[in-house]
């Protein structure tokens, strides 16, 4: 079961790039989702915020694309997961309409992480439980993507999604199979957007799998797939100066209340610089 998902110390590993169609990076590494107990959602904001005032920070060229693939010391970390040279969205087979854009290259994310979390590519997860069931948790940064009409099939994404926050959120909300909460207006890190939860079925054993691998449940592609049944994704789709950015945290039914609280605190600590 693959896992992927974490420095005033700045570090690196493997990242995600943006598409003008809003597709996520994905591939053979772990991706998040979430489970039954909903973690605290951010306070909805009816008034959509524009670009916030952010403190100055190093240029994107001086910021690593990824977190280190190792346990993280408690502290603050900055990454630029969509930087030039990390174009992994339009992988083979290329997704229809997938075009790399330079508009997201300089976007940086700064987060504060407590002890007990590890870096993995463009995100983090719990050092012990990792990102898998029954008690894993994690977070990653992405861009949104085209959807699969059947998330249990090993197929090319076939539901077109435009580049905006509304394009992605509306497509997910209107999908006849995906189990999601109603999207709500939200502001995160000073940027406006939408928030929703997506619940993975309790039984995905009949989903198709690659060779002898575990069953795969993929709501969008390139992008995330479920690390196990009952996983639950908490999704913030944000407009960052015209670029759709997706923050995804995830947990499970048996993820401890303490770890869910830590995860929400990590989300609340996020700063974004375009």
PDB file of C-alpha atoms in Angstrom:
ATOM      1  CA  UNK A   1       0.000   0.000   0.000  1.00  0.00           C
ATOM      2  CA  UNK A   2       1.688   3.177  -1.187  1.00  0.00           C
ATOM      3  CA  UNK A   3       1.822   6.238   1.002  1.00  0.00           C
ATOM      4  CA  UNK A   4       2.683   9.777   0.281  1.00  0.00           C
ATOM      5  CA  UNK A   5       2.285  12.854   1.863  1.00  0.00           C
ATOM      6  CA  UNK A   6       5.934  17.739   5.388  1.00  0.00           C
ATOM      7  CA  UNK A   7      11.069  23.453   7.703  1.00  0.00           C
ATOM      8  CA  UNK A   8      12.108  27.174   8.886  1.00  0.00           C
ATOM      9  CA  UNK A   9      14.390  24.315   7.680  1.00  0.00           C
ATOM     10  CA  UNK A  10      13.537  23.824   4.061  1.00  0.00           C
ATOM     11  CA  UNK A  11      13.619  20.410   2.461  1.00  0.00           C
ATOM     12  CA  UNK A  12      12.794  18.343  -0.580  1.00  0.00           C
ATOM     13  CA  UNK A  13      11.411  15.181  -2.171  1.00  0.00           C
ATOM     14  CA  UNK A  14       8.717  14.815  -4.822  1.00  0.00           C
ATOM     15  CA  UNK A  15       6.095  17.370  -5.925  1.00  0.00           C
ATOM     16  CA  UNK A  16       2.968  18.194  -7.754  1.00  0.00           C
ATOM     17  CA  UNK A  17       2.474  20.581 -10.623  1.00  0.00           C
ATOM     18  CA  UNK A  18      -0.571  22.362 -11.926  1.00  0.00           C
ATOM     19  CA  UNK A  19      -2.506  22.012 -15.122  1.00  0.00           C
ATOM     20  CA  UNK A  20      -4.641  24.623 -16.743  1.00  0.00           C
ATOM     21  CA  UNK A  21      -7.349  22.001 -16.574  1.00  0.00           C
ATOM     22  CA  UNK A  22      -6.732  21.819 -12.831  1.00  0.00           C
ATOM     23  CA  UNK A  23      -5.317  18.303 -12.727  1.00  0.00           C
ATOM     24  CA  UNK A  24      -3.457  16.855  -9.757  1.00  0.00           C
ATOM     25  CA  UNK A  25      -0.184  15.147  -9.721  1.00  0.00           C
ATOM     26  CA  UNK A  26      -0.354  11.518  -8.944  1.00  0.00           C
ATOM     27  CA  UNK A  27       1.235   8.311  -9.928  1.00  0.00           C
ATOM     28  CA  UNK A  28       2.429   5.387  -8.014  1.00  0.00           C
ATOM     29  CA  UNK A  29       2.813   7.048  -4.623  1.00  0.00           C
ATOM     30  CA  UNK A  30       0.493   7.334  -1.715  1.00  0.00           C
ATOM     31  CA  UNK A  31      -2.408   9.766  -1.722  1.00  0.00           C
ATOM     32  CA  UNK A  32      -4.775  10.880   1.002  1.00  0.00           C
ATOM     33  CA  UNK A  33      -8.356  10.383   1.975  1.00  0.00           C
ATOM     34  CA  UNK A  34     -10.373  10.510   5.172  1.00  0.00           C
ATOM     35  CA  UNK A  35     -12.773   8.658   7.458  1.00  0.00           C
ATOM     36  CA  UNK A  36     -15.937   8.774   9.515  1.00  0.00           C
ATOM     37  CA  UNK A  37     -15.191  11.224  12.316  1.00  0.00           C
ATOM     38  CA  UNK A  38     -15.076  14.571  10.595  1.00  0.00           C
ATOM     39  CA  UNK A  39     -12.228  16.755  11.716  1.00  0.00           C
ATOM     40  CA  UNK A  40     -13.161  20.334  12.544  1.00  0.00           C
ATOM     41  CA  UNK A  41     -13.914  22.219   9.355  1.00  0.00           C
ATOM     42  CA  UNK A  42     -12.744  25.772   8.920  1.00  0.00           C
ATOM     43  CA  UNK A  43     -15.231  28.512   9.662  1.00  0.00           C
ATOM     44  CA  UNK A  44     -17.204  29.205   6.481  1.00  0.00           C
ATOM     45  CA  UNK A  45     -16.732  32.680   5.117  1.00  0.00           C
ATOM     46  CA  UNK A  46     -19.510  34.236   3.129  1.00  0.00           C
ATOM     47  CA  UNK A  47     -17.206  37.083   2.148  1.00  0.00           C
ATOM     48  CA  UNK A  48     -14.627  35.838  -0.290  1.00  0.00           C
ATOM     49  CA  UNK A  49     -11.174  37.209   0.442  1.00  0.00           C
ATOM     50  CA  UNK A  50      -8.664  38.247  -2.163  1.00  0.00           C
ATOM     51  CA  UNK A  51      -4.891  38.152  -1.999  1.00  0.00           C
ATOM     52  CA  UNK A  52      -3.710  38.496   1.629  1.00  0.00           C
ATOM     53  CA  UNK A  53      -0.728  40.393   2.874  1.00  0.00           C
ATOM     54  CA  UNK A  54       2.072  37.885   3.474  1.00  0.00           C
ATOM     55  CA  UNK A  55       5.504  38.350   4.993  1.00  0.00           C
ATOM     56  CA  UNK A  56       8.425  38.266   2.613  1.00  0.00           C
ATOM     57  CA  UNK A  57      10.197  34.962   2.188  1.00  0.00           C
ATOM     58  CA  UNK A  58      12.861  33.341   0.025  1.00  0.00           C
ATOM     59  CA  UNK A  59      12.185  33.173  -3.706  1.00  0.00           C
ATOM     60  CA  UNK A  60      10.704  29.953  -5.043  1.00  0.00           C
ATOM     61  CA  UNK A  61      14.066  29.024  -6.546  1.00  0.00           C
ATOM     62  CA  UNK A  62      15.496  28.850  -3.010  1.00  0.00           C
ATOM     63  CA  UNK A  63      12.642  26.752  -1.605  1.00  0.00           C
ATOM     64  CA  UNK A  64      12.623  22.954  -1.946  1.00  0.00           C
ATOM     65  CA  UNK A  65       9.794  21.405  -3.923  1.00  0.00           C
ATOM     66  CA  UNK A  66       9.127  18.682  -1.372  1.00  0.00           C
ATOM     67  CA  UNK A  67       9.344  17.669   2.234  1.00  0.00           C
ATOM     68  CA  UNK A  68      12.076  15.199   3.207  1.00  0.00           C
ATOM     69  CA  UNK A  69      11.045  11.565   3.219  1.00  0.00           C
ATOM     70  CA  UNK A  70      11.805  11.137   6.897  1.00  0.00           C
ATOM     71  CA  UNK A  71      10.443  12.027  10.349  1.00  0.00           C
ATOM     72  CA  UNK A  72      10.254  15.789  10.830  1.00  0.00           C
ATOM     73  CA  UNK A  73      11.459  17.698  13.848  1.00  0.00           C
ATOM     74  CA  UNK A  74       8.783  19.970  15.275  1.00  0.00           C
ATOM     75  CA  UNK A  75       9.055  23.295  13.482  1.00  0.00           C
ATOM     76  CA  UNK A  76       8.086  25.356  10.465  1.00  0.00           C
ATOM     77  CA  UNK A  77       8.620  24.135   6.917  1.00  0.00           C
ATOM     78  CA  UNK A  78       8.265  25.798   3.511  1.00  0.00           C
ATOM     79  CA  UNK A  79       7.936  24.022   0.170  1.00  0.00           C
ATOM     80  CA  UNK A  80       7.147  24.988  -3.430  1.00  0.00           C
ATOM     81  CA  UNK A  81       5.483  21.801  -4.748  1.00  0.00           C
ATOM     82  CA  UNK A  82       4.471  23.232  -8.136  1.00  0.00           C
ATOM     83  CA  UNK A  83       7.903  24.655  -9.004  1.00  0.00           C
ATOM     84  CA  UNK A  84       9.321  24.338 -12.507  1.00  0.00           C
ATOM     85  CA  UNK A  85      10.973  20.978 -13.001  1.00  0.00           C
ATOM     86  CA  UNK A  86       8.317  19.077 -11.051  1.00  0.00           C
ATOM     87  CA  UNK A  87       5.868  18.645 -13.918  1.00  0.00           C
ATOM     88  CA  UNK A  88       4.281  15.285 -13.177  1.00  0.00           C
ATOM     89  CA  UNK A  89       0.663  15.963 -13.993  1.00  0.00           C
ATOM     90  CA  UNK A  90       0.682  15.221 -17.673  1.00  0.00           C
ATOM     91  CA  UNK A  91       2.159  11.747 -17.297  1.00  0.00           C
ATOM     92  CA  UNK A  92       1.495   8.911 -19.721  1.00  0.00           C
ATOM     93  CA  UNK A  93      -1.127   8.341 -20.819  1.00  0.00           C
ATOM     94  CA  UNK A  94      -1.532  12.101 -21.073  1.00  0.00           C
ATOM     95  CA  UNK A  95      -4.816  13.382 -19.731  1.00  0.00           C
ATOM     96  CA  UNK A  96      -6.975  15.245 -22.283  1.00  0.00           C
ATOM     97  CA  UNK A  97      -6.306  18.960 -22.225  1.00  0.00           C
ATOM     98  CA  UNK A  98      -3.555  18.725 -19.607  1.00  0.00           C
ATOM     99  CA  UNK A  99      -1.142  21.621 -20.045  1.00  0.00           C
ATOM    100  CA  UNK A 100       1.611  22.654 -17.675  1.00  0.00           C
ATOM    101  CA  UNK A 101       1.385  26.255 -16.548  1.00  0.00           C
ATOM    102  CA  UNK A 102       4.081  28.520 -15.154  1.00  0.00           C
ATOM    103  CA  UNK A 103       1.492  30.431 -13.110  1.00  0.00           C
ATOM    104  CA  UNK A 104       1.860  28.079 -10.141  1.00  0.00           C
ATOM    105  CA  UNK A 105       5.657  27.718 -10.123  1.00  0.00           C
ATOM    106  CA  UNK A 106       6.346  30.304  -7.409  1.00  0.00           C
ATOM    107  CA  UNK A 107       3.541  29.292  -5.022  1.00  0.00           C
ATOM    108  CA  UNK A 108       4.978  28.422  -1.598  1.00  0.00           C
ATOM    109  CA  UNK A 109       3.336  26.761   1.383  1.00  0.00           C
ATOM    110  CA  UNK A 110       4.587  27.223   4.937  1.00  0.00           C
ATOM    111  CA  UNK A 111       3.262  24.963   7.701  1.00  0.00           C
ATOM    112  CA  UNK A 112       4.051  24.366  11.354  1.00  0.00           C
ATOM    113  CA  UNK A 113       4.399  20.701  12.303  1.00  0.00           C
ATOM    114  CA  UNK A 114       4.493  19.127  15.792  1.00  0.00           C
ATOM    115  CA  UNK A 115       6.537  16.060  16.722  1.00  0.00           C
ATOM    116  CA  UNK A 116       5.289  12.741  15.379  1.00  0.00           C
ATOM    117  CA  UNK A 117       4.877  13.591  11.685  1.00  0.00           C
ATOM    118  CA  UNK A 118       6.976  12.617   8.657  1.00  0.00           C
ATOM    119  CA  UNK A 119       7.592  14.245   5.300  1.00  0.00           C
ATOM    120  CA  UNK A 120       6.728  12.463   2.076  1.00  0.00           C
ATOM    121  CA  UNK A 121       6.876  14.261  -1.259  1.00  0.00           C
ATOM    122  CA  UNK A 122       4.485  17.184  -1.320  1.00  0.00           C
ATOM    123  CA  UNK A 123       2.903  16.332   2.022  1.00  0.00           C
ATOM    124  CA  UNK A 124       3.151  14.811   5.481  1.00  0.00           C
ATOM    125  CA  UNK A 125       1.658  11.910   7.427  1.00  0.00           C
ATOM    126  CA  UNK A 126       1.837  10.376  10.890  1.00  0.00           C
ATOM    127  CA  UNK A 127       5.214   8.815  11.634  1.00  0.00           C
ATOM    128  CA  UNK A 128       3.762   5.652  13.187  1.00  0.00           C
ATOM    129  CA  UNK A 129       0.374   4.953  11.594  1.00  0.00           C
ATOM    130  CA  UNK A 130       1.421   6.607   8.334  1.00  0.00           C
ATOM    131  CA  UNK A 131      -1.354   7.349   5.870  1.00  0.00           C
ATOM    132  CA  UNK A 132      -3.114   3.980   5.951  1.00  0.00           C
ATOM    133  CA  UNK A 133      -6.089   2.547   7.828  1.00  0.00           C
ATOM    134  CA  UNK A 134      -7.287   2.172  10.445  1.00  0.00           C
ATOM    135  CA  UNK A 135      -5.736   5.204  12.176  1.00  0.00           C
ATOM    136  CA  UNK A 136      -3.493   7.067   9.733  1.00  0.00           C
ATOM    137  CA  UNK A 137      -3.676  10.762   8.874  1.00  0.00           C
ATOM    138  CA  UNK A 138      -1.919  13.244   6.631  1.00  0.00           C
ATOM    139  CA  UNK A 139      -1.980  16.294   4.392  1.00  0.00           C
ATOM    140  CA  UNK A 140      -0.795  17.252   0.918  1.00  0.00           C
ATOM    141  CA  UNK A 141      -0.912  20.111  -1.570  1.00  0.00           C
ATOM    142  CA  UNK A 142      -2.319  19.716  -5.074  1.00  0.00           C
ATOM    143  CA  UNK A 143      -4.211  21.446  -7.879  1.00  0.00           C
ATOM    144  CA  UNK A 144      -7.460  19.549  -8.513  1.00  0.00           C
ATOM    145  CA  UNK A 145      -8.073  17.285 -11.498  1.00  0.00           C
ATOM    146  CA  UNK A 146     -10.355  15.680 -14.049  1.00  0.00           C
ATOM    147  CA  UNK A 147     -12.645  13.086 -12.463  1.00  0.00           C
ATOM    148  CA  UNK A 148     -13.247   9.402 -13.148  1.00  0.00           C
ATOM    149  CA  UNK A 149     -16.830   8.456 -13.952  1.00  0.00           C
ATOM    150  CA  UNK A 150     -16.215   5.239 -11.992  1.00  0.00           C
ATOM    151  CA  UNK A 151     -13.623   5.679  -9.194  1.00  0.00           C
ATOM    152  CA  UNK A 152     -13.304   1.880  -8.888  1.00  0.00           C
ATOM    153  CA  UNK A 153     -12.124   1.391 -12.481  1.00  0.00           C
ATOM    154  CA  UNK A 154      -8.556   1.567 -13.745  1.00  0.00           C
ATOM    155  CA  UNK A 155      -9.396   4.075 -16.430  1.00  0.00           C
ATOM    156  CA  UNK A 156      -8.264   7.415 -17.816  1.00  0.00           C
ATOM    157  CA  UNK A 157     -10.038  10.371 -16.210  1.00  0.00           C
ATOM    158  CA  UNK A 158     -13.066  10.975 -18.414  1.00  0.00           C
ATOM    159  CA  UNK A 159     -15.009  13.784 -16.689  1.00  0.00           C
ATOM    160  CA  UNK A 160     -13.591  17.107 -17.916  1.00  0.00           C
ATOM    161  CA  UNK A 161     -12.926  19.745 -15.270  1.00  0.00           C
ATOM    162  CA  UNK A 162     -12.046  23.367 -16.012  1.00  0.00           C
ATOM    163  CA  UNK A 163      -9.293  25.336 -14.258  1.00  0.00           C
ATOM    164  CA  UNK A 164     -11.286  27.269 -11.649  1.00  0.00           C
ATOM    165  CA  UNK A 165     -12.259  26.435  -8.085  1.00  0.00           C
ATOM    166  CA  UNK A 166     -15.933  26.328  -9.091  1.00  0.00           C
ATOM    167  CA  UNK A 167     -15.165  23.989 -12.017  1.00  0.00           C
ATOM    168  CA  UNK A 168     -13.549  21.431  -9.734  1.00  0.00           C
ATOM    169  CA  UNK A 169     -15.857  21.727  -6.732  1.00  0.00           C
ATOM    170  CA  UNK A 170     -19.038  21.636  -8.819  1.00  0.00           C
ATOM    171  CA  UNK A 171     -17.819  18.584 -10.755  1.00  0.00           C
ATOM    172  CA  UNK A 172     -17.114  16.710  -7.518  1.00  0.00           C
ATOM    173  CA  UNK A 173     -20.428  17.746  -5.939  1.00  0.00           C
ATOM    174  CA  UNK A 174     -22.412  16.679  -9.015  1.00  0.00           C
ATOM    175  CA  UNK A 175     -20.666  13.316  -9.429  1.00  0.00           C
ATOM    176  CA  UNK A 176     -23.314  10.564  -9.069  1.00  0.00           C
ATOM    177  CA  UNK A 177     -21.023   8.131  -7.227  1.00  0.00           C
ATOM    178  CA  UNK A 178     -18.811  10.249  -4.978  1.00  0.00           C
ATOM    179  CA  UNK A 179     -20.047  10.666  -1.387  1.00  0.00           C
ATOM    180  CA  UNK A 180     -19.352  14.288  -0.445  1.00  0.00           C
ATOM    181  CA  UNK A 181     -20.638  16.938   1.886  1.00  0.00           C
ATOM    182  CA  UNK A 182     -22.173  20.086   0.414  1.00  0.00           C
ATOM    183  CA  UNK A 183     -19.409  22.577  -0.489  1.00  0.00           C
ATOM    184  CA  UNK A 184     -19.266  25.677   1.708  1.00  0.00           C
ATOM    185  CA  UNK A 185     -17.527  29.022   1.279  1.00  0.00           C
ATOM    186  CA  UNK A 186     -14.286  29.167   3.205  1.00  0.00           C
ATOM    187  CA  UNK A 187     -11.153  31.226   3.688  1.00  0.00           C
ATOM    188  CA  UNK A 188      -7.831  29.510   4.385  1.00  0.00           C
ATOM    189  CA  UNK A 189      -4.452  31.241   4.668  1.00  0.00           C
ATOM    190  CA  UNK A 190      -6.213  34.428   3.588  1.00  0.00           C
ATOM    191  CA  UNK A 191      -7.471  32.998   0.294  1.00  0.00           C
ATOM    192  CA  UNK A 192     -11.110  32.321  -0.555  1.00  0.00           C
ATOM    193  CA  UNK A 193     -12.532  29.110  -1.906  1.00  0.00           C
ATOM    194  CA  UNK A 194     -14.701  26.116  -1.067  1.00  0.00           C
ATOM    195  CA  UNK A 195     -14.460  23.287   1.461  1.00  0.00           C
ATOM    196  CA  UNK A 196     -15.986  19.791   1.330  1.00  0.00           C
ATOM    197  CA  UNK A 197     -15.359  16.300   2.705  1.00  0.00           C
ATOM    198  CA  UNK A 198     -15.218  13.188   0.536  1.00  0.00           C
ATOM    199  CA  UNK A 199     -15.924   9.783   2.094  1.00  0.00           C
ATOM    200  CA  UNK A 200     -14.376   6.619   0.656  1.00  0.00           C
ATOM    201  CA  UNK A 201     -16.712   3.571   0.850  1.00  0.00           C
ATOM    202  CA  UNK A 202     -16.287   1.163   3.761  1.00  0.00           C
ATOM    203  CA  UNK A 203     -15.761  -1.656   1.244  1.00  0.00           C
ATOM    204  CA  UNK A 204     -13.579  -1.113  -1.825  1.00  0.00           C
ATOM    205  CA  UNK A 205     -12.560  -4.769  -2.196  1.00  0.00           C
ATOM    206  CA  UNK A 206     -14.252  -5.033  -5.600  1.00  0.00           C
ATOM    207  CA  UNK A 207     -12.371  -2.060  -7.034  1.00  0.00           C
ATOM    208  CA  UNK A 208      -9.833  -2.884  -9.731  1.00  0.00           C
ATOM    209  CA  UNK A 209      -6.151  -3.093  -8.889  1.00  0.00           C
ATOM    210  CA  UNK A 210      -2.845  -3.040 -10.729  1.00  0.00           C
ATOM    211  CA  UNK A 211      -1.220  -6.505 -10.853  1.00  0.00           C
ATOM    212  CA  UNK A 212      -1.144  -7.813  -7.273  1.00  0.00           C
ATOM    213  CA  UNK A 213      -1.608  -4.410  -5.663  1.00  0.00           C
ATOM    214  CA  UNK A 214      -4.477  -3.344  -3.391  1.00  0.00           C
ATOM    215  CA  UNK A 215      -7.853  -2.243  -4.799  1.00  0.00           C
ATOM    216  CA  UNK A 216      -7.752   1.353  -6.009  1.00  0.00           C
ATOM    217  CA  UNK A 217     -10.446   3.952  -5.440  1.00  0.00           C
ATOM    218  CA  UNK A 218      -9.584   7.115  -7.380  1.00  0.00           C
ATOM    219  CA  UNK A 219     -11.983  10.068  -7.468  1.00  0.00           C
ATOM    220  CA  UNK A 220      -9.721  12.108  -9.792  1.00  0.00           C
ATOM    221  CA  UNK A 221      -6.600  11.534 -11.858  1.00  0.00           C
ATOM    222  CA  UNK A 222      -3.808  12.453 -12.027  1.00  0.00           C
ATOM    223  CA  UNK A 223      -4.143  12.637  -8.287  1.00  0.00           C
ATOM    224  CA  UNK A 224      -5.006  10.829  -5.133  1.00  0.00           C
ATOM    225  CA  UNK A 225      -6.336   7.344  -4.531  1.00  0.00           C
ATOM    226  CA  UNK A 226      -7.652   5.826  -1.341  1.00  0.00           C
ATOM    227  CA  UNK A 227      -5.118   4.211   0.968  1.00  0.00           C
ATOM    228  CA  UNK A 228      -7.853   1.991   2.363  1.00  0.00           C
ATOM    229  CA  UNK A 229     -11.588   1.673   2.983  1.00  0.00           C
ATOM    230  CA  UNK A 230     -13.309   4.318   5.052  1.00  0.00           C
ATOM    231  CA  UNK A 231     -10.696   6.964   4.356  1.00  0.00           C
ATOM    232  CA  UNK A 232     -12.014  10.517   4.408  1.00  0.00           C
ATOM    233  CA  UNK A 233     -10.565  13.510   2.559  1.00  0.00           C
ATOM    234  CA  UNK A 234     -11.067  17.050   3.830  1.00  0.00           C
ATOM    235  CA  UNK A 235     -10.619  19.325   0.817  1.00  0.00           C
ATOM    236  CA  UNK A 236     -10.007  23.078   0.595  1.00  0.00           C
ATOM    237  CA  UNK A 237     -10.058  24.326  -3.023  1.00  0.00           C
ATOM    238  CA  UNK A 238      -8.650  27.870  -3.048  1.00  0.00           C
ATOM    239  CA  UNK A 239      -8.191  30.639  -5.596  1.00  0.00           C
ATOM    240  CA  UNK A 240      -4.603  31.860  -5.199  1.00  0.00           C
ATOM    241  CA  UNK A 241      -4.345  34.850  -7.521  1.00  0.00           C
ATOM    242  CA  UNK A 242      -6.234  33.015 -10.258  1.00  0.00           C
ATOM    243  CA  UNK A 243      -4.527  29.644  -9.716  1.00  0.00           C
ATOM    244  CA  UNK A 244      -6.585  26.836  -8.214  1.00  0.00           C
ATOM    245  CA  UNK A 245      -4.781  25.274  -5.265  1.00  0.00           C
ATOM    246  CA  UNK A 246      -6.103  22.268  -3.351  1.00  0.00           C
ATOM    247  CA  UNK A 247      -5.183  21.493   0.261  1.00  0.00           C
ATOM    248  CA  UNK A 248      -6.169  17.949   1.232  1.00  0.00           C
ATOM    249  CA  UNK A 249      -6.034  16.505   4.736  1.00  0.00           C
ATOM    250  CA  UNK A 250      -7.279  13.009   5.562  1.00  0.00           C
ATOM    251  CA  UNK A 251      -8.026  10.622   8.407  1.00  0.00           C
ATOM    252  CA  UNK A 252      -9.962   7.471   9.332  1.00  0.00           C
ATOM    253  CA  UNK A 253     -12.615   6.354  11.802  1.00  0.00           C
ATOM    254  CA  UNK A 254      -9.996   5.179  14.284  1.00  0.00           C
ATOM    255  CA  UNK A 255      -7.615   8.108  13.870  1.00  0.00           C
ATOM    256  CA  UNK A 256      -7.235   9.412  17.413  1.00  0.00           C
ATOM    257  CA  UNK A 257      -8.878  12.660  18.466  1.00  0.00           C
ATOM    258  CA  UNK A 258      -5.428  13.959  19.411  1.00  0.00           C
ATOM    259  CA  UNK A 259      -4.048  13.317  15.933  1.00  0.00           C
ATOM    260  CA  UNK A 260      -7.102  14.852  14.265  1.00  0.00           C
ATOM    261  CA  UNK A 261      -6.649  17.938  16.440  1.00  0.00           C
ATOM    262  CA  UNK A 262      -2.954  18.124  15.477  1.00  0.00           C
ATOM    263  CA  UNK A 263      -3.860  17.773  11.811  1.00  0.00           C
ATOM    264  CA  UNK A 264      -6.384  20.593  11.976  1.00  0.00           C
ATOM    265  CA  UNK A 265      -3.802  22.777  13.738  1.00  0.00           C
ATOM    266  CA  UNK A 266      -1.373  22.078  10.887  1.00  0.00           C
ATOM    267  CA  UNK A 267      -4.025  23.124   8.368  1.00  0.00           C
ATOM    268  CA  UNK A 268      -4.751  26.275  10.378  1.00  0.00           C
ATOM    269  CA  UNK A 269      -1.020  27.128  10.374  1.00  0.00           C
ATOM    270  CA  UNK A 270      -0.753  27.158   6.569  1.00  0.00           C
ATOM    271  CA  UNK A 271       0.572  30.298   4.888  1.00  0.00           C
ATOM    272  CA  UNK A 272       0.503  30.624   1.117  1.00  0.00           C
ATOM    273  CA  UNK A 273       2.614  32.955  -1.010  1.00  0.00           C
ATOM    274  CA  UNK A 274       1.824  33.241  -4.736  1.00  0.00           C
TER     275      UNK A 274
END
